[in-house]
């Protein structure tokens, strides 16, 4: 994975159980060259939350993004429905 990459946007839906979640991650560099990884999540149609992490190296940022994606891959066990790309 090379940084920066285009945003990854995922949704998890199960109308029968009232699950409508969204999740996205984007990595980029700021004006000073610092690597930023921003994650946004919440219910579809709501404001949601976000968190931004800074990294000194591209390897550390990629490892963080991989860990985040691995957690999303475990969603069927955690919430009962998997995330899918938009």
Coordinates of C-alpha atoms in Angstrom, one line a residue:
X1 CA 0.0 0.0 0.0
X2 CA 1.5 3.3 -1.0
X3 CA 0.5 6.6 0.6
X4 CA -1.4 8.7 -0.1
X5 CA -4.3 6.5 -1.4
X6 CA -7.8 7.3 -2.4
X7 CA -10.3 7.2 0.5
X8 CA -11.7 3.8 1.5
X9 CA -15.4 4.0 2.2
X10 CA -17.4 1.0 3.7
X11 CA -21.0 0.5 4.8
X12 CA -22.6 -2.2 6.9
X13 CA -26.4 -2.6 6.6
X14 CA -29.0 -4.9 8.0
X15 CA -32.4 -3.2 7.9
X16 CA -34.1 -6.0 9.8
X17 CA -31.8 -5.3 12.8
X18 CA -31.6 -1.6 12.4
X19 CA -27.9 -1.6 11.5
X20 CA -26.8 1.2 9.1
X21 CA -23.2 2.0 9.7
X22 CA -20.5 3.8 7.6
X23 CA -16.8 3.9 8.0
X24 CA -14.0 5.5 6.0
X25 CA -10.3 6.0 6.1
X26 CA -8.0 8.3 4.2
X27 CA -4.2 8.8 4.4
X28 CA -2.4 11.9 3.2
X29 CA 0.4 14.3 4.0
X30 CA -0.1 17.8 5.5
X31 CA 1.7 20.9 4.3
X32 CA 4.7 20.0 6.5
X33 CA 5.1 16.5 5.2
X34 CA 3.6 14.7 8.2
X35 CA 1.6 11.6 7.4
X36 CA -2.0 11.8 8.6
X37 CA -4.5 9.0 8.7
X38 CA -8.1 10.1 9.3
X39 CA -10.9 7.7 10.2
X40 CA -14.6 8.6 10.1
X41 CA -17.4 6.4 11.4
X42 CA -21.1 6.5 12.5
X43 CA -24.6 5.8 11.5
X44 CA -25.5 6.5 7.9
X45 CA -27.3 9.8 7.7
X46 CA -25.8 11.1 11.0
X47 CA -22.8 13.4 11.7
X48 CA -20.7 10.6 13.2
X49 CA -17.3 10.9 14.6
X50 CA -13.7 11.1 13.4
X51 CA -10.2 10.7 14.6
X52 CA -6.9 11.7 13.0
X53 CA -3.5 10.1 13.8
X54 CA -0.1 11.3 12.8
X55 CA 2.8 9.1 11.8
X56 CA 6.5 9.6 11.3
X57 CA 6.9 6.9 8.7
X58 CA 4.9 5.6 5.8
X59 CA 5.4 2.0 7.1
X60 CA 3.8 2.9 10.5
X61 CA 0.8 4.6 8.7
X62 CA 0.3 1.6 6.4
X63 CA 0.4 -0.8 9.4
X64 CA -2.2 1.3 11.2
X65 CA -4.5 1.3 8.1
X66 CA -4.0 -2.5 7.7
X67 CA -5.0 -3.0 11.4
X68 CA -8.1 -0.8 10.9
X69 CA -9.1 -2.8 7.8
X70 CA -8.5 -6.1 9.7
X71 CA -10.9 -5.0 12.4
X72 CA -13.6 -4.1 9.7
X73 CA -13.1 -7.6 8.3
X74 CA -14.1 -9.1 11.7
X75 CA -17.4 -7.1 11.7
X76 CA -19.6 -10.2 11.0
X77 CA -18.5 -11.7 14.3
X78 CA -18.8 -8.4 16.2
X79 CA -22.0 -6.8 14.8
X80 CA -23.5 -9.6 12.8
X81 CA -23.1 -8.0 9.3
X82 CA -20.0 -7.3 7.2
X83 CA -18.8 -4.1 5.8
X84 CA -19.0 -3.6 2.0
X85 CA -17.4 -1.0 -0.3
X86 CA -19.7 1.8 -1.4

